[in-house]
């Protein structure tokens, strides 16, 4: 029987025909003599021969056939493959294929190729239905680059501003979900901004020409701030320099929003009248004696951390916190437009679509900015 089984291996009759193949013959011997070492070793040799067939299938691109044959080989070897080398070799190859599929999916995701990303993640899930990374990638890829899609470009080893794709004026536009923060502006400042924007503008407190000072800066704007608050006391030149730096760092096209784009997005804002945004409230009234302040309490007399309030449309602080510089300007561009309301806005000045004209070379501790990244 052992001699016949060895002949079956040589003749590649590993599992068929039934009763006259190496696997069945060695198992019959073990049924008669369960301690037969030759039969035990023979099953391992049969499994190895089947793995050779599996490897040939793999080499020809028949991946599913490979795993069927490999699984059969592991089953044939069973407990006789005491070191588990056959199983380990299959597991290693499976992991290599999964890793390659995930890498391919991630690369397609980065270039916004939804079809290729979904196909790659599907291959990974075919090999490992419980793979969390593949499930996550597949879910994110379904909405890749479409309105509502959230992503960030890389600035070196860290993430840039978090952006949400919006459809504005018939085109897709990636809009920063929050106003540029003190922390984000500090990164620009330390990355060269302190040189390119060394000459600082005067900054006005609460937009008053009588409260203008060059000692008031974005680092010390006369309102209590933390790294998570929107940067203020920045003139238009600072905005222009920041988006140029961000574009260079990410190799993408960043810029400030236009007034028309702002207006198109303003419908998504929260209701500031109920202090669901940072505007002039009773705290502001207590500090600045403003009789037209709202009677509610939004939690802050000055600026608030970005993302502190709800964002019905996914974009934070489109109402309140700070007005935002946009790229529109007058005939000589000595003045620029800022849109929206801010932490000093009283009950009669809460319209998020409102616009004001401000000296472009001056900073204000009520005005910041938000970046957008062009797509189409």
mmCIF file of C-alpha atoms in Angstrom:
data_model
loop_
_atom_site.group_PDB
_atom_site.id
_atom_site.type_symbol
_atom_site.label_atom_id
_atom_site.label_comp_id
_atom_site.label_asym_id
_atom_site.label_seq_id
_atom_site.Cartn_x
_atom_site.Cartn_y
_atom_site.Cartn_z
ATOM 1 C CA UNK A 1 0.000 0.000 0.000
ATOM 2 C CA UNK A 2 2.836 2.376 0.848
ATOM 3 C CA UNK A 3 4.539 1.541 -2.442
ATOM 4 C CA UNK A 4 1.348 2.290 -4.351
ATOM 5 C CA UNK A 5 0.935 5.584 -2.497
ATOM 6 C CA UNK A 6 4.471 6.633 -3.427
ATOM 7 C CA UNK A 7 3.656 5.804 -7.023
ATOM 8 C CA UNK A 8 0.544 7.972 -6.809
ATOM 9 C CA UNK A 9 2.658 10.944 -5.699
ATOM 10 C CA UNK A 10 5.008 10.396 -8.622
ATOM 11 C CA UNK A 11 2.003 10.187 -10.937
ATOM 12 C CA UNK A 12 0.417 13.297 -9.371
ATOM 13 C CA UNK A 13 -2.606 11.292 -8.261
ATOM 14 C CA UNK A 14 -2.749 13.226 -5.018
ATOM 15 C CA UNK A 15 -6.491 13.319 -4.235
ATOM 16 C CA UNK A 16 -8.133 11.666 -7.229
ATOM 17 C CA UNK A 17 -9.418 9.195 -8.333
ATOM 18 C CA UNK A 18 -11.238 8.202 -5.169
ATOM 19 C CA UNK A 19 -9.662 5.246 -3.402
ATOM 20 C CA UNK A 20 -6.721 5.170 -5.790
ATOM 21 C CA UNK A 21 -4.729 8.236 -4.816
ATOM 22 C CA UNK A 22 -1.893 8.978 -2.414
ATOM 23 C CA UNK A 23 -4.061 10.665 0.224
ATOM 24 C CA UNK A 24 -6.584 7.840 0.470
ATOM 25 C CA UNK A 25 -3.904 5.108 0.502
ATOM 26 C CA UNK A 26 -1.833 6.726 3.291
ATOM 27 C CA UNK A 27 -4.992 7.349 5.335
ATOM 28 C CA UNK A 28 -5.990 3.717 4.906
ATOM 29 C CA UNK A 29 -2.608 2.611 6.249
ATOM 30 C CA UNK A 30 -3.024 4.913 9.260
ATOM 31 C CA UNK A 31 -6.511 3.535 9.843
ATOM 32 C CA UNK A 32 -4.961 0.094 10.155
ATOM 33 C CA UNK A 33 -1.827 1.280 11.989
ATOM 34 C CA UNK A 34 -2.279 4.785 13.391
ATOM 35 C CA UNK A 35 1.385 4.995 14.438
ATOM 36 C CA UNK A 36 2.806 4.144 11.016
ATOM 37 C CA UNK A 37 5.586 6.708 10.560
ATOM 38 C CA UNK A 38 5.927 6.085 6.828
ATOM 39 C CA UNK A 39 2.246 6.821 6.226
ATOM 40 C CA UNK A 40 2.425 9.932 8.400
ATOM 41 C CA UNK A 41 5.451 11.197 6.479
ATOM 42 C CA UNK A 42 3.718 10.224 3.240
ATOM 43 C CA UNK A 43 0.752 12.489 3.956
ATOM 44 C CA UNK A 44 3.129 15.408 4.504
ATOM 45 C CA UNK A 45 4.845 14.625 1.194
ATOM 46 C CA UNK A 46 1.453 14.451 -0.518
ATOM 47 C CA UNK A 47 0.536 17.845 0.948
ATOM 48 C CA UNK A 48 3.835 19.322 -0.244
ATOM 49 C CA UNK A 49 3.199 17.991 -3.737
ATOM 50 C CA UNK A 50 -0.227 19.629 -3.690
ATOM 51 C CA UNK A 51 1.401 22.875 -2.518
ATOM 52 C CA UNK A 52 3.617 22.701 -5.606
ATOM 53 C CA UNK A 53 0.451 22.594 -7.699
ATOM 54 C CA UNK A 54 -0.917 25.519 -5.678
ATOM 55 C CA UNK A 55 2.258 27.525 -6.283
ATOM 56 C CA UNK A 56 1.915 26.933 -10.021
ATOM 57 C CA UNK A 57 -1.661 28.210 -9.850
ATOM 58 C CA UNK A 58 -0.497 31.277 -7.955
ATOM 59 C CA UNK A 59 2.222 31.978 -10.516
ATOM 60 C CA UNK A 60 -0.349 31.888 -13.320
ATOM 61 C CA UNK A 61 -2.603 34.370 -11.494
ATOM 62 C CA UNK A 62 -5.203 31.854 -10.340
ATOM 63 C CA UNK A 63 -5.300 33.191 -6.786
ATOM 64 C CA UNK A 64 -8.616 31.633 -5.752
ATOM 65 C CA UNK A 65 -7.510 28.238 -7.080
ATOM 66 C CA UNK A 66 -4.252 28.640 -5.161
ATOM 67 C CA UNK A 67 -6.039 29.075 -1.845
ATOM 68 C CA UNK A 68 -8.385 26.148 -2.532
ATOM 69 C CA UNK A 69 -5.420 23.866 -3.266
ATOM 70 C CA UNK A 70 -3.378 25.280 -0.383
ATOM 71 C CA UNK A 71 -6.239 24.767 2.073
ATOM 72 C CA UNK A 72 -6.593 21.161 0.869
ATOM 73 C CA UNK A 73 -2.850 20.640 1.321
ATOM 74 C CA UNK A 74 -2.959 21.962 4.887
ATOM 75 C CA UNK A 75 -5.954 19.715 5.619
ATOM 76 C CA UNK A 76 -4.166 16.645 4.219
ATOM 77 C CA UNK A 77 -1.024 17.280 6.257
ATOM 78 C CA UNK A 78 -3.094 17.891 9.379
ATOM 79 C CA UNK A 79 -1.402 16.942 12.626
ATOM 80 C CA UNK A 80 1.398 15.234 10.732
ATOM 81 C CA UNK A 81 2.877 18.624 9.777
ATOM 82 C CA UNK A 82 4.163 19.013 13.314
ATOM 83 C CA UNK A 83 5.950 22.347 12.757
ATOM 84 C CA UNK A 84 2.969 23.799 10.906
ATOM 85 C CA UNK A 85 5.238 24.972 8.088
ATOM 86 C CA UNK A 86 2.641 24.457 5.373
ATOM 87 C CA UNK A 87 0.014 26.485 7.218
ATOM 88 C CA UNK A 88 2.546 29.214 7.986
ATOM 89 C CA UNK A 89 3.566 29.491 4.336
ATOM 90 C CA UNK A 90 -0.079 29.941 3.301
ATOM 91 C CA UNK A 91 -0.697 32.509 6.039
ATOM 92 C CA UNK A 92 2.395 34.479 5.012
ATOM 93 C CA UNK A 93 1.324 34.555 1.378
ATOM 94 C CA UNK A 94 -2.206 35.573 2.353
ATOM 95 C CA UNK A 95 -0.848 38.449 4.454
ATOM 96 C CA UNK A 96 1.419 39.566 1.621
ATOM 97 C CA UNK A 97 -1.527 39.677 -0.766
ATOM 98 C CA UNK A 98 -3.697 41.547 1.735
ATOM 99 C CA UNK A 99 -0.951 44.084 2.453
ATOM 100 C CA UNK A 100 -0.392 44.623 -1.266
ATOM 101 C CA UNK A 101 -4.120 45.145 -1.855
ATOM 102 C CA UNK A 102 -4.357 47.614 1.036
ATOM 103 C CA UNK A 103 -1.328 49.516 -0.239
ATOM 104 C CA UNK A 104 -2.835 49.673 -3.718
ATOM 105 C CA UNK A 105 -6.164 50.800 -2.261
ATOM 106 C CA UNK A 106 -4.531 53.515 -0.174
ATOM 107 C CA UNK A 107 -2.582 54.789 -3.187
ATOM 108 C CA UNK A 108 -5.771 54.934 -5.274
ATOM 109 C CA UNK A 109 -7.537 56.680 -2.405
ATOM 110 C CA UNK A 110 -4.815 59.339 -2.243
ATOM 111 C CA UNK A 111 -5.243 60.122 -5.943
ATOM 112 C CA UNK A 112 -9.051 60.049 -5.572
ATOM 113 C CA UNK A 113 -9.525 57.051 -7.869
ATOM 114 C CA UNK A 114 -12.660 55.647 -6.271
ATOM 115 C CA UNK A 115 -13.084 52.724 -8.684
ATOM 116 C CA UNK A 116 -9.518 51.455 -8.238
ATOM 117 C CA UNK A 117 -9.631 51.948 -4.465
ATOM 118 C CA UNK A 118 -12.886 50.016 -4.096
ATOM 119 C CA UNK A 119 -11.540 47.172 -6.243
ATOM 120 C CA UNK A 120 -8.326 46.911 -4.214
ATOM 121 C CA UNK A 121 -10.110 46.962 -0.851
ATOM 122 C CA UNK A 122 -12.550 44.339 -2.169
ATOM 123 C CA UNK A 123 -9.593 42.054 -2.949
ATOM 124 C CA UNK A 124 -8.314 42.471 0.582
ATOM 125 C CA UNK A 125 -11.753 41.642 2.008
ATOM 126 C CA UNK A 126 -12.027 38.611 -0.249
ATOM 127 C CA UNK A 127 -8.888 37.270 1.428
ATOM 128 C CA UNK A 128 -9.845 38.451 4.907
ATOM 129 C CA UNK A 129 -13.559 39.313 5.295
ATOM 130 C CA UNK A 130 -12.960 40.776 8.770
ATOM 131 C CA UNK A 131 -10.098 43.099 7.782
ATOM 132 C CA UNK A 132 -10.832 46.423 9.523
ATOM 133 C CA UNK A 133 -8.541 48.530 7.330
ATOM 134 C CA UNK A 134 -10.162 47.227 4.148
ATOM 135 C CA UNK A 135 -13.662 47.808 5.525
ATOM 136 C CA UNK A 136 -12.745 51.356 6.523
ATOM 137 C CA UNK A 137 -11.131 52.062 3.159
ATOM 138 C CA UNK A 138 -14.111 50.689 1.270
ATOM 139 C CA UNK A 139 -16.521 52.832 3.279
ATOM 140 C CA UNK A 140 -14.485 56.007 2.760
ATOM 141 C CA UNK A 141 -13.920 55.330 -0.933
ATOM 142 C CA UNK A 142 -17.635 55.122 -1.687
ATOM 143 C CA UNK A 143 -17.919 58.917 -1.233
ATOM 144 C CA UNK A 144 -14.427 59.768 -2.401
ATOM 145 C CA UNK A 145 -14.213 63.333 -3.693
ATOM 146 C CA UNK A 146 -17.973 63.878 -3.580
ATOM 147 C CA UNK A 147 -19.847 66.590 -1.621
ATOM 148 C CA UNK A 148 -19.610 65.785 2.079
ATOM 149 C CA UNK A 149 -16.281 63.955 1.717
ATOM 150 C CA UNK A 150 -13.840 64.960 4.481
ATOM 151 C CA UNK A 151 -10.068 64.768 4.055
ATOM 152 C CA UNK A 152 -6.753 66.459 4.813
ATOM 153 C CA UNK A 153 -3.642 67.024 2.748
ATOM 154 C CA UNK A 154 -0.286 66.324 4.361
ATOM 155 C CA UNK A 155 2.120 69.014 5.495
ATOM 156 C CA UNK A 156 5.261 66.971 5.946
ATOM 157 C CA UNK A 157 4.445 64.395 8.604
ATOM 158 C CA UNK A 158 1.322 66.112 9.955
ATOM 159 C CA UNK A 159 -2.177 66.649 8.627
ATOM 160 C CA UNK A 160 -3.113 69.976 7.092
ATOM 161 C CA UNK A 161 -6.478 71.684 7.590
ATOM 162 C CA UNK A 162 -9.416 69.313 7.593
ATOM 163 C CA UNK A 163 -11.455 69.976 4.447
ATOM 164 C CA UNK A 164 -14.973 69.097 3.347
ATOM 165 C CA UNK A 165 -15.946 68.888 -0.302
ATOM 166 C CA UNK A 166 -18.811 71.249 -1.144
ATOM 167 C CA UNK A 167 -20.541 72.033 -4.418
ATOM 168 C CA UNK A 168 -20.421 75.788 -4.929
ATOM 169 C CA UNK A 169 -21.390 77.528 -8.147
ATOM 170 C CA UNK A 170 -21.674 74.215 -9.961
ATOM 171 C CA UNK A 171 -18.138 73.135 -9.041
ATOM 172 C CA UNK A 172 -16.588 71.086 -6.281
ATOM 173 C CA UNK A 173 -14.589 73.051 -3.745
ATOM 174 C CA UNK A 174 -12.806 71.724 -0.652
ATOM 175 C CA UNK A 175 -13.564 74.108 2.215
ATOM 176 C CA UNK A 176 -11.758 74.130 5.563
ATOM 177 C CA UNK A 177 -14.177 72.899 8.203
ATOM 178 C CA UNK A 178 -13.006 75.563 10.614
ATOM 179 C CA UNK A 179 -11.315 78.933 10.603
ATOM 180 C CA UNK A 180 -7.520 78.860 10.583
ATOM 181 C CA UNK A 181 -6.430 78.429 14.187
ATOM 182 C CA UNK A 182 -3.651 79.997 16.202
ATOM 183 C CA UNK A 183 -1.892 76.608 16.152
ATOM 184 C CA UNK A 184 -2.112 76.346 12.357
ATOM 185 C CA UNK A 185 -0.889 79.903 11.852
ATOM 186 C CA UNK A 186 1.968 79.237 14.279
ATOM 187 C CA UNK A 187 3.097 76.364 12.057
ATOM 188 C CA UNK A 188 3.224 78.762 9.109
ATOM 189 C CA UNK A 189 4.964 81.402 11.218
ATOM 190 C CA UNK A 190 7.668 78.993 12.341
ATOM 191 C CA UNK A 191 7.977 77.628 8.804
ATOM 192 C CA UNK A 192 9.006 80.940 7.265
ATOM 193 C CA UNK A 193 6.137 83.323 7.921
ATOM 194 C CA UNK A 194 8.094 85.193 10.573
ATOM 195 C CA UNK A 195 10.509 86.197 7.803
ATOM 196 C CA UNK A 196 8.103 86.916 4.942
ATOM 197 C CA UNK A 197 5.660 88.744 7.225
ATOM 198 C CA UNK A 198 8.109 90.249 9.684
ATOM 199 C CA UNK A 199 6.653 93.766 9.335
ATOM 200 C CA UNK A 200 3.441 93.527 11.314
ATOM 201 C CA UNK A 201 0.278 95.554 10.724
ATOM 202 C CA UNK A 202 -1.513 97.566 13.347
ATOM 203 C CA UNK A 203 -4.444 95.675 14.845
ATOM 204 C CA UNK A 204 -7.743 97.237 15.855
ATOM 205 C CA UNK A 205 -9.672 96.157 18.915
ATOM 206 C CA UNK A 206 -13.356 95.537 18.111
ATOM 207 C CA UNK A 207 -12.929 97.242 14.717
ATOM 208 C CA UNK A 208 -12.520 100.728 16.190
ATOM 209 C CA UNK A 209 -10.112 103.131 14.500
ATOM 210 C CA UNK A 210 -9.569 104.656 17.933
ATOM 211 C CA UNK A 211 -8.336 101.356 19.355
ATOM 212 C CA UNK A 212 -5.603 100.580 16.841
ATOM 213 C CA UNK A 213 -2.187 99.467 18.035
ATOM 214 C CA UNK A 214 0.954 97.881 16.595
ATOM 215 C CA UNK A 215 1.605 96.208 19.929
ATOM 216 C CA UNK A 216 -1.600 94.239 19.457
ATOM 217 C CA UNK A 217 -0.616 91.179 17.404
ATOM 218 C CA UNK A 218 -1.885 87.742 16.478
ATOM 219 C CA UNK A 219 0.113 86.361 19.420
ATOM 220 C CA UNK A 220 -1.408 88.971 21.766
ATOM 221 C CA UNK A 221 -4.712 90.223 20.316
ATOM 222 C CA UNK A 222 -6.288 91.737 23.463
ATOM 223 C CA UNK A 223 -8.710 88.809 23.739
ATOM 224 C CA UNK A 224 -8.038 85.621 25.651
ATOM 225 C CA UNK A 225 -6.968 82.927 23.209
ATOM 226 C CA UNK A 226 -5.627 79.397 23.095
ATOM 227 C CA UNK A 227 -4.112 77.375 20.260
ATOM 228 C CA UNK A 228 -7.561 76.117 19.246
ATOM 229 C CA UNK A 229 -9.016 79.613 18.766
ATOM 230 C CA UNK A 230 -9.181 81.283 15.330
ATOM 231 C CA UNK A 231 -6.137 83.415 14.598
ATOM 232 C CA UNK A 232 -6.948 87.149 14.494
ATOM 233 C CA UNK A 233 -5.024 90.412 14.023
ATOM 234 C CA UNK A 234 -3.992 89.186 10.583
ATOM 235 C CA UNK A 235 -4.079 91.540 7.598
ATOM 236 C CA UNK A 236 -4.873 90.458 4.050
ATOM 237 C CA UNK A 237 -1.154 90.079 3.317
ATOM 238 C CA UNK A 238 -0.936 87.451 6.056
ATOM 239 C CA UNK A 239 -3.793 85.498 4.495
ATOM 240 C CA UNK A 240 -2.173 85.689 1.073
ATOM 241 C CA UNK A 241 1.184 84.543 2.469
ATOM 242 C CA UNK A 242 -0.412 81.696 4.422
ATOM 243 C CA UNK A 243 -2.268 80.192 1.441
ATOM 244 C CA UNK A 244 0.878 80.519 -0.705
ATOM 245 C CA UNK A 245 2.861 78.641 1.961
ATOM 246 C CA UNK A 246 0.141 76.004 2.333
ATOM 247 C CA UNK A 247 0.003 75.498 -1.435
ATOM 248 C CA UNK A 248 3.764 75.028 -1.559
ATOM 249 C CA UNK A 249 3.785 72.592 1.355
ATOM 250 C CA UNK A 250 0.978 70.411 -0.007
ATOM 251 C CA UNK A 251 1.503 70.972 -3.748
ATOM 252 C CA UNK A 252 -2.213 71.739 -4.024
ATOM 253 C CA UNK A 253 -4.059 74.945 -4.974
ATOM 254 C CA UNK A 254 -5.122 76.708 -1.770
ATOM 255 C CA UNK A 255 -6.638 80.186 -1.589
ATOM 256 C CA UNK A 256 -9.094 82.326 0.358
ATOM 257 C CA UNK A 257 -12.803 82.038 -0.314
ATOM 258 C CA UNK A 258 -14.678 84.545 -2.479
ATOM 259 C CA UNK A 259 -17.694 86.492 -1.226
ATOM 260 C CA UNK A 260 -19.928 84.613 -3.673
ATOM 261 C CA UNK A 261 -18.671 81.254 -2.381
ATOM 262 C CA UNK A 262 -19.222 82.391 1.191
ATOM 263 C CA UNK A 263 -22.777 83.486 0.407
ATOM 264 C CA UNK A 264 -23.504 80.159 -1.241
ATOM 265 C CA UNK A 265 -22.428 78.298 1.890
ATOM 266 C CA UNK A 266 -24.005 80.660 4.421
ATOM 267 C CA UNK A 267 -27.358 78.858 4.273
ATOM 268 C CA UNK A 268 -25.799 76.003 6.257
ATOM 269 C CA UNK A 269 -25.123 78.117 9.342
ATOM 270 C CA UNK A 270 -26.517 77.724 12.836
ATOM 271 C CA UNK A 271 -29.031 80.116 14.400
ATOM 272 C CA UNK A 272 -26.873 82.668 16.206
ATOM 273 C CA UNK A 273 -29.913 84.307 17.824
ATOM 274 C CA UNK A 274 -30.135 81.457 20.339
ATOM 275 C CA UNK A 275 -26.415 81.669 21.174
ATOM 276 C CA UNK A 276 -25.713 78.581 19.088
ATOM 277 C CA UNK A 277 -22.775 80.588 17.768
ATOM 278 C CA UNK A 278 -20.238 82.914 19.367
ATOM 279 C CA UNK A 279 -21.710 86.436 19.160
ATOM 280 C CA UNK A 280 -22.239 89.364 21.533
ATOM 281 C CA UNK A 281 -24.008 87.787 24.505
ATOM 282 C CA UNK A 282 -24.427 88.601 28.167
ATOM 283 C CA UNK A 283 -20.750 87.842 28.819
ATOM 284 C CA UNK A 284 -19.798 90.308 26.116
ATOM 285 C CA UNK A 285 -22.220 92.823 27.652
ATOM 286 C CA UNK A 286 -20.685 92.350 31.098
ATOM 287 C CA UNK A 287 -17.224 93.101 29.737
ATOM 288 C CA UNK A 288 -17.986 95.796 27.158
ATOM 289 C CA UNK A 289 -21.358 97.222 28.284
ATOM 290 C CA UNK A 290 -23.172 96.563 25.027
ATOM 291 C CA UNK A 291 -26.910 97.130 25.451
ATOM 292 C CA UNK A 292 -27.762 95.424 22.139
ATOM 293 C CA UNK A 293 -26.067 92.178 23.145
ATOM 294 C CA UNK A 294 -28.152 89.013 23.246
ATOM 295 C CA UNK A 295 -29.530 87.960 26.627
ATOM 296 C CA UNK A 296 -28.336 84.366 26.228
ATOM 297 C CA UNK A 297 -24.894 82.989 27.115
ATOM 298 C CA UNK A 298 -22.674 81.410 24.445
ATOM 299 C CA UNK A 299 -19.847 80.797 26.902
ATOM 300 C CA UNK A 300 -17.318 83.380 25.676
ATOM 301 C CA UNK A 301 -16.872 87.148 25.805
ATOM 302 C CA UNK A 302 -14.187 87.021 23.089
ATOM 303 C CA UNK A 303 -13.175 84.336 20.597
ATOM 304 C CA UNK A 304 -14.097 80.693 21.193
ATOM 305 C CA UNK A 305 -12.318 77.465 20.241
ATOM 306 C CA UNK A 306 -13.164 76.423 16.695
ATOM 307 C CA UNK A 307 -15.674 73.549 16.531
ATOM 308 C CA UNK A 308 -17.137 74.499 19.889
ATOM 309 C CA UNK A 309 -20.606 74.976 18.396
ATOM 310 C CA UNK A 310 -22.662 72.716 16.145
ATOM 311 C CA UNK A 311 -22.070 72.704 12.389
ATOM 312 C CA UNK A 312 -25.357 71.755 10.655
ATOM 313 C CA UNK A 313 -23.734 71.614 7.219
ATOM 314 C CA UNK A 314 -20.357 70.338 8.369
ATOM 315 C CA UNK A 315 -18.601 73.750 8.378
ATOM 316 C CA UNK A 316 -17.990 75.271 11.786
ATOM 317 C CA UNK A 317 -18.370 78.957 12.743
ATOM 318 C CA UNK A 318 -19.917 80.154 9.515
ATOM 319 C CA UNK A 319 -21.888 82.244 11.990
ATOM 320 C CA UNK A 320 -20.082 84.023 14.798
ATOM 321 C CA UNK A 321 -16.631 83.673 16.351
ATOM 322 C CA UNK A 322 -14.774 85.842 13.788
ATOM 323 C CA UNK A 323 -15.544 87.443 10.469
ATOM 324 C CA UNK A 324 -13.498 85.992 7.632
ATOM 325 C CA UNK A 325 -11.381 87.700 5.021
ATOM 326 C CA UNK A 326 -12.406 86.838 1.453
ATOM 327 C CA UNK A 327 -10.545 87.663 -1.736
ATOM 328 C CA UNK A 328 -12.944 90.337 -3.032
ATOM 329 C CA UNK A 329 -11.584 93.877 -2.975
ATOM 330 C CA UNK A 330 -12.263 97.420 -4.173
ATOM 331 C CA UNK A 331 -10.869 98.995 -7.329
ATOM 332 C CA UNK A 332 -7.424 99.555 -5.821
ATOM 333 C CA UNK A 333 -7.592 96.616 -3.387
ATOM 334 C CA UNK A 334 -6.571 98.923 -0.551
ATOM 335 C CA UNK A 335 -9.624 97.513 1.186
ATOM 336 C CA UNK A 336 -10.846 93.928 1.348
ATOM 337 C CA UNK A 337 -14.126 92.273 2.173
ATOM 338 C CA UNK A 338 -14.759 90.287 5.349
ATOM 339 C CA UNK A 339 -17.876 88.145 5.557
ATOM 340 C CA UNK A 340 -20.144 87.027 8.351
ATOM 341 C CA UNK A 341 -20.637 87.854 11.994
ATOM 342 C CA UNK A 342 -18.211 87.737 14.916
ATOM 343 C CA UNK A 343 -17.948 87.634 18.689
ATOM 344 C CA UNK A 344 -18.871 91.358 18.849
ATOM 345 C CA UNK A 345 -21.957 91.069 16.595
ATOM 346 C CA UNK A 346 -25.109 92.339 18.280
ATOM 347 C CA UNK A 347 -28.697 91.187 17.805
ATOM 348 C CA UNK A 348 -29.247 93.369 14.725
ATOM 349 C CA UNK A 349 -26.036 92.239 12.970
ATOM 350 C CA UNK A 350 -26.226 88.466 12.890
ATOM 351 C CA UNK A 351 -26.870 87.832 9.192
ATOM 352 C CA UNK A 352 -24.121 85.361 8.150
ATOM 353 C CA UNK A 353 -24.257 86.727 4.588
ATOM 354 C CA UNK A 354 -23.372 90.265 5.674
ATOM 355 C CA UNK A 355 -20.221 91.771 4.234
ATOM 356 C CA UNK A 356 -18.028 94.639 5.321
ATOM 357 C CA UNK A 357 -15.121 96.507 3.764
ATOM 358 C CA UNK A 358 -11.953 96.777 5.852
ATOM 359 C CA UNK A 359 -8.477 98.226 5.320
ATOM 360 C CA UNK A 360 -6.452 95.433 3.749
ATOM 361 C CA UNK A 361 -3.196 96.402 5.487
ATOM 362 C CA UNK A 362 -4.734 96.354 8.962
ATOM 363 C CA UNK A 363 -5.483 93.537 11.355
ATOM 364 C CA UNK A 364 -8.600 93.218 13.494
ATOM 365 C CA UNK A 365 -9.150 91.041 16.537
ATOM 366 C CA UNK A 366 -12.576 90.212 15.139
ATOM 367 C CA UNK A 367 -11.421 89.007 11.700
ATOM 368 C CA UNK A 368 -9.704 85.750 10.789
ATOM 369 C CA UNK A 369 -9.851 83.592 7.690
ATOM 370 C CA UNK A 370 -10.707 80.178 6.290
ATOM 371 C CA UNK A 371 -8.901 78.426 3.434
ATOM 372 C CA UNK A 372 -10.297 76.534 0.475
ATOM 373 C CA UNK A 373 -8.605 74.079 -1.860
ATOM 374 C CA UNK A 374 -9.518 73.992 -5.530
ATOM 375 C CA UNK A 375 -10.634 70.683 -7.032
ATOM 376 C CA UNK A 376 -12.366 71.309 -10.369
#
